[in-house]
mmCIF file of C-alpha atoms in Angstrom:
data_model
loop_
_atom_site.group_PDB
_atom_site.id
_atom_site.type_symbol
_atom_site.label_atom_id
_atom_site.label_comp_id
_atom_site.label_asym_id
_atom_site.label_seq_id
_atom_site.Cartn_x
_atom_site.Cartn_y
_atom_site.Cartn_z
ATOM 1 C CA MET A 1 -1.858 -23.638 -10.862
ATOM 2 C CA VAL A 2 0.633 -20.287 -11.028
ATOM 3 C CA SER A 3 1.850 -19.362 -14.495
ATOM 4 C CA ARG A 4 5.453 -18.525 -14.972
ATOM 5 C CA GLU A 5 4.431 -15.276 -16.888
ATOM 6 C CA GLN A 6 1.986 -14.487 -13.952
ATOM 7 C CA VAL A 7 4.953 -14.668 -11.806
ATOM 8 C CA LEU A 8 7.701 -12.636 -14.369
ATOM 9 C CA GLU A 9 4.469 -9.712 -13.915
ATOM 10 C CA PHE A 10 5.049 -10.022 -10.560
ATOM 11 C CA VAL A 11 8.690 -9.908 -9.759
ATOM 12 C CA ASN A 12 8.577 -6.733 -12.969
ATOM 13 C CA PHE A 13 6.084 -5.311 -10.714
ATOM 14 C CA CYS A 14 7.898 -5.189 -7.871
ATOM 15 C CA HIS A 15 10.920 -4.102 -8.581
ATOM 16 C CA LEU A 16 9.755 -1.583 -10.337
ATOM 17 C CA VAL A 17 8.353 -0.540 -7.127
ATOM 18 C CA GLN A 18 11.928 0.863 -5.668
ATOM 19 C CA GLU A 19 13.269 1.232 -8.307
ATOM 20 C CA LYS A 20 11.119 4.092 -8.086
ATOM 21 C CA GLY A 21 11.986 5.115 -4.654
ATOM 22 C CA LEU A 22 8.870 3.441 -2.933
ATOM 23 C CA VAL A 23 10.806 1.302 -0.495
ATOM 24 C CA SER A 24 14.136 1.015 0.438
ATOM 25 C CA GLY A 25 15.974 -1.975 1.701
ATOM 26 C CA PRO A 26 14.482 -5.095 2.174
ATOM 27 C CA GLY A 27 11.065 -2.486 3.558
ATOM 28 C CA GLY A 28 8.038 -2.804 2.355
ATOM 29 C CA ASN A 29 6.185 -6.133 0.719
ATOM 30 C CA CYS A 30 3.215 -6.823 -2.170
ATOM 31 C CA SER A 31 1.248 -9.067 -3.362
ATOM 32 C CA CYS A 32 -1.153 -10.269 -6.148
ATOM 33 C CA ARG A 33 -4.577 -12.574 -6.581
ATOM 34 C CA ALA A 34 -3.461 -15.498 -9.091
ATOM 35 C CA ASP A 35 -5.946 -17.288 -8.763
ATOM 36 C CA ASP A 36 -9.966 -17.881 -6.617
ATOM 37 C CA ARG A 37 -6.991 -20.501 -3.330
ATOM 38 C CA ASN A 38 -3.787 -18.407 -4.150
ATOM 39 C CA ILE A 39 -2.170 -15.407 -3.888
ATOM 40 C CA MET A 40 1.478 -14.821 -4.320
ATOM 41 C CA ILE A 41 3.330 -12.718 -2.211
ATOM 42 C CA THR A 42 6.870 -10.674 -1.822
ATOM 43 C CA PRO A 43 8.952 -13.411 1.024
ATOM 44 C CA THR A 44 10.295 -11.790 4.277
ATOM 45 C CA GLY A 45 13.595 -10.482 4.774
ATOM 46 C CA ARG A 46 14.048 -9.980 1.172
ATOM 47 C CA SER A 47 14.624 -6.243 -1.185
ATOM 48 C CA LEU A 48 11.935 -5.398 -3.426
ATOM 49 C CA GLU A 49 14.997 -4.492 -6.017
ATOM 50 C CA SER A 50 16.493 -8.132 -5.870
ATOM 51 C CA LEU A 51 13.449 -10.510 -6.132
ATOM 52 C CA THR A 52 13.851 -13.157 -8.797
ATOM 53 C CA GLU A 53 10.934 -15.638 -10.013
ATOM 54 C CA GLU A 54 12.330 -18.472 -7.594
ATOM 55 C CA ASP A 55 11.799 -15.713 -4.509
ATOM 56 C CA VAL A 56 7.616 -15.488 -5.287
ATOM 57 C CA VAL A 57 6.151 -17.438 -2.423
ATOM 58 C CA VAL A 58 2.760 -18.973 -2.595
ATOM 59 C CA MET A 59 0.475 -18.839 -0.875
ATOM 60 C CA ASP A 60 -3.633 -20.310 -0.717
ATOM 61 C CA ILE A 61 -5.501 -17.542 1.358
ATOM 62 C CA ASP A 62 -5.940 -19.700 4.642
ATOM 63 C CA GLY A 63 -2.178 -18.626 4.730
ATOM 64 C CA ARG A 64 -0.825 -22.074 3.556
ATOM 65 C CA SER A 65 2.770 -22.232 1.862
ATOM 66 C CA ALA A 66 5.396 -25.118 1.265
ATOM 67 C CA HIS A 67 8.477 -22.694 -0.842
ATOM 68 C CA LYS A 68 11.632 -22.981 1.137
ATOM 69 C CA LEU A 69 11.612 -19.149 2.016
ATOM 70 C CA LYS A 70 9.118 -17.504 4.927
ATOM 71 C CA PRO A 71 6.068 -15.085 3.652
ATOM 72 C CA SER A 72 6.359 -11.193 3.951
ATOM 73 C CA LYS A 73 5.720 -10.997 7.681
ATOM 74 C CA GLU A 74 2.193 -8.682 6.663
ATOM 75 C CA HIS A 75 1.085 -11.765 5.054
ATOM 76 C CA ALA A 76 -2.395 -11.598 6.973
ATOM 77 C CA LEU A 77 -3.194 -7.899 6.512
ATOM 78 C CA HIS A 78 -2.522 -8.620 2.600
ATOM 79 C CA ARG A 79 -4.864 -11.693 2.965
ATOM 80 C CA ASN A 80 -7.821 -9.683 4.788
ATOM 81 C CA CYS A 81 -7.756 -7.258 2.227
ATOM 82 C CA TYR A 82 -8.264 -9.756 -0.395
ATOM 83 C CA ALA A 83 -10.325 -11.203 1.947
ATOM 84 C CA VAL A 84 -13.171 -8.496 2.045
ATOM 85 C CA ARG A 85 -12.529 -7.868 -1.002
ATOM 86 C CA ASN A 86 -12.967 -9.556 -4.034
ATOM 87 C CA ASP A 87 -12.271 -7.347 -6.849
ATOM 88 C CA VAL A 88 -9.299 -5.929 -5.091
ATOM 89 C CA ARG A 89 -5.865 -8.137 -7.461
ATOM 90 C CA VAL A 90 -3.105 -6.596 -6.170
ATOM 91 C CA VAL A 91 -2.403 -5.288 -2.479
ATOM 92 C CA LEU A 92 0.823 -3.068 -1.751
ATOM 93 C CA HIS A 93 2.576 -1.402 1.122
ATOM 94 C CA VAL A 94 4.945 1.045 1.035
ATOM 95 C CA HIS A 95 7.834 3.359 2.835
ATOM 96 C CA SER A 96 8.864 5.908 0.614
ATOM 97 C CA VAL A 97 9.382 8.611 2.165
ATOM 98 C CA TYR A 98 6.878 11.722 2.423
ATOM 99 C CA SER A 99 4.041 9.262 2.947
ATOM 100 C CA VAL A 100 6.164 7.786 5.730
ATOM 101 C CA ALA A 101 7.328 12.077 6.794
ATOM 102 C CA LEU A 102 3.832 12.431 7.473
ATOM 103 C CA ALA A 103 2.778 9.159 9.045
ATOM 104 C CA CYS A 104 5.038 9.714 12.167
ATOM 105 C CA LEU A 105 3.194 13.709 12.780
ATOM 106 C CA LYS A 106 2.497 14.197 16.399
ATOM 107 C CA ASP A 107 -0.174 15.716 15.845
ATOM 108 C CA LEU A 108 -1.955 14.062 11.816
ATOM 109 C CA ASP A 109 -5.286 13.764 12.310
ATOM 110 C CA TYR A 110 -6.344 10.212 12.347
ATOM 111 C CA ALA A 111 -9.681 11.113 9.917
ATOM 112 C CA CYS A 112 -7.519 12.752 6.385
ATOM 113 C CA ALA A 113 -3.810 12.686 7.515
ATOM 114 C CA ALA A 114 -3.302 16.035 5.262
ATOM 115 C CA PRO A 115 -5.031 18.230 3.053
ATOM 116 C CA VAL A 116 -6.897 17.751 0.610
ATOM 117 C CA TYR A 117 -5.580 19.669 -2.285
ATOM 118 C CA THR A 118 -6.642 19.247 -5.663
ATOM 119 C CA ALA A 119 -10.246 17.733 -7.525
ATOM 120 C CA GLY A 120 -7.949 14.912 -8.944
ATOM 121 C CA TYR A 121 -6.802 13.643 -4.928
ATOM 122 C CA ALA A 122 -9.820 14.384 -3.522
ATOM 123 C CA GLY A 123 -11.916 11.903 -6.004
ATOM 124 C CA ARG A 124 -9.700 9.349 -6.346
ATOM 125 C CA ILE A 125 -8.186 8.921 -2.568
ATOM 126 C CA GLY A 126 -10.032 12.293 -0.404
ATOM 127 C CA ASN A 127 -9.403 12.042 3.026
ATOM 128 C CA LEU A 128 -7.058 9.431 4.055
ATOM 129 C CA THR A 129 -7.822 7.435 6.834
ATOM 130 C CA THR A 130 -4.448 6.561 9.239
ATOM 131 C CA LEU A 131 -4.705 4.130 11.247
ATOM 132 C CA PRO A 132 -2.814 4.419 15.037
ATOM 133 C CA TYR A 133 1.014 2.441 15.294
ATOM 134 C CA PHE A 134 0.498 -1.685 15.972
ATOM 135 C CA GLU A 135 3.431 -3.627 15.838
ATOM 136 C CA SER A 136 4.542 -5.180 12.394
ATOM 137 C CA GLY A 137 2.530 -8.387 11.300
ATOM 138 C CA SER A 138 0.678 -8.681 14.162
ATOM 139 C CA ALA A 139 -3.259 -9.490 13.577
ATOM 140 C CA ALA A 140 -3.838 -5.874 15.868
ATOM 141 C CA LEU A 141 -2.557 -4.376 12.170
ATOM 142 C CA ALA A 142 -4.206 -6.845 9.917
ATOM 143 C CA ASP A 143 -7.923 -6.590 11.329
ATOM 144 C CA GLY A 144 -7.587 -3.030 11.581
ATOM 145 C CA VAL A 145 -6.441 -2.330 7.965
ATOM 146 C CA LYS A 146 -8.698 -5.043 6.920
ATOM 147 C CA GLN A 147 -11.591 -3.276 8.783
ATOM 148 C CA VAL A 148 -10.296 0.356 6.601
ATOM 149 C CA ILE A 149 -9.845 -1.214 3.757
ATOM 150 C CA ALA A 150 -13.730 -2.601 3.119
ATOM 151 C CA GLN A 151 -14.093 1.079 2.417
ATOM 152 C CA ARG A 152 -11.621 1.669 1.031
ATOM 153 C CA ASN A 153 -8.280 1.916 -1.455
ATOM 154 C CA SER A 154 -6.109 3.487 0.447
ATOM 155 C CA VAL A 155 -4.464 3.704 4.379
ATOM 156 C CA LEU A 156 -1.532 5.478 6.866
ATOM 157 C CA LEU A 157 -0.546 3.549 9.349
ATOM 158 C CA ALA A 158 1.207 5.447 12.215
ATOM 159 C CA ASN A 159 4.779 5.247 11.929
ATOM 160 C CA HIS A 160 5.123 2.828 9.304
ATOM 161 C CA GLY A 161 3.483 3.122 5.556
ATOM 162 C CA LEU A 162 1.605 3.308 2.962
ATOM 163 C CA LEU A 163 -0.960 0.440 1.904
ATOM 164 C CA THR A 164 -2.946 0.671 -1.321
ATOM 165 C CA VAL A 165 -5.501 -2.088 -3.035
ATOM 166 C CA GLY A 166 -6.340 -1.707 -7.120
ATOM 167 C CA SER A 167 -7.779 -4.007 -9.384
ATOM 168 C CA SER A 168 -4.213 -4.223 -10.945
ATOM 169 C CA TYR A 169 -0.314 -3.371 -10.403
ATOM 170 C CA GLU A 170 -1.085 0.089 -11.944
ATOM 171 C CA GLN A 171 -4.412 1.036 -9.786
ATOM 172 C CA ALA A 172 -2.768 0.381 -7.030
ATOM 173 C CA LEU A 173 0.805 1.884 -7.900
ATOM 174 C CA ASN A 174 -0.748 4.917 -9.225
ATOM 175 C CA LEU A 175 -2.624 5.620 -5.427
ATOM 176 C CA VAL A 176 0.516 4.992 -4.351
ATOM 177 C CA GLU A 177 1.561 8.137 -5.912
ATOM 178 C CA GLU A 178 -0.906 10.560 -5.815
ATOM 179 C CA VAL A 179 -0.554 9.821 -1.427
ATOM 180 C CA GLU A 180 3.446 10.255 -1.956
ATOM 181 C CA ALA A 181 3.097 13.902 -4.368
ATOM 182 C CA ASN A 182 0.287 14.994 -1.497
ATOM 183 C CA ALA A 183 2.151 14.395 1.841
ATOM 184 C CA GLN A 184 4.753 16.413 -0.186
ATOM 185 C CA LEU A 185 2.716 19.659 -1.112
ATOM 186 C CA PHE A 186 1.612 19.477 2.507
ATOM 187 C CA PHE A 187 5.334 19.501 3.639
ATOM 188 C CA ILE A 188 6.129 21.934 1.512
ATOM 189 C CA LEU A 189 3.084 24.481 1.688
ATOM 190 C CA ARG A 190 2.327 24.298 5.043
ATOM 191 C CA GLU A 191 1.081 27.038 6.610
ATOM 192 C CA GLN A 192 0.755 28.966 3.670
ATOM 193 C CA GLY A 193 -0.994 25.790 1.568
ATOM 194 C CA ARG A 194 -4.793 25.375 0.478
ATOM 195 C CA SER A 195 -7.273 22.700 0.714
ATOM 196 C CA LEU A 196 -10.094 23.006 -1.593
ATOM 197 C CA ASP A 197 -12.523 22.859 -0.212
ATOM 198 C CA GLU A 198 -10.724 26.377 1.059
ATOM 199 C CA ALA A 199 -10.441 27.414 -2.604
ATOM 200 C CA LYS A 200 -14.038 26.298 -3.891
ATOM 201 C CA SER A 201 -15.503 28.148 -0.503
ATOM 202 C CA GLY A 202 -13.076 32.080 -1.908
ATOM 203 C CA MET A 203 -14.681 31.162 -5.397
ATOM 204 C CA ARG A 204 -18.515 31.149 -3.568
ATOM 205 C CA ALA A 205 -17.790 33.954 -1.760
#
């Protein structure tokens, strides 16, 4: 049984994500593991900003729900993250501006989407993996995310957005903000930027 307290915490978090400008309109989606069998997930076609207690869809790990609203069309992606990682409590998918811009670059390095500029980013994100473009809501996207999230807590989705997972709302959100800040640095610095590895090489020279 999902408690009202759990639902309120989820709703407040979704509002915070939109307040921070990490999604716009009805874009993006979020879920939280409520117990061993069920997750809370945002409905399709609703903005995180307008989410109410009554809008929160509760579904089981097999994708069954009795809610009047349809869950996010990315629900298979979310369920895959929980299936592959017992430690994951929150899955957050955003369309933040700089991360999406990074995901749309023509010559994107899929093994490392942007240079690693700082030690903090290196420790918490590292080389940000990017998945090739798959249609939103597709089994191919859900399967691709599952493979990456089995090994790490963040993945960039080509021409789409960013997904992070965490053991808490705070961790998932912090990872999103770190990726977004590093992407912003990339577009500010471009050819003038010096990666952390380059800085370390200069110290040894």
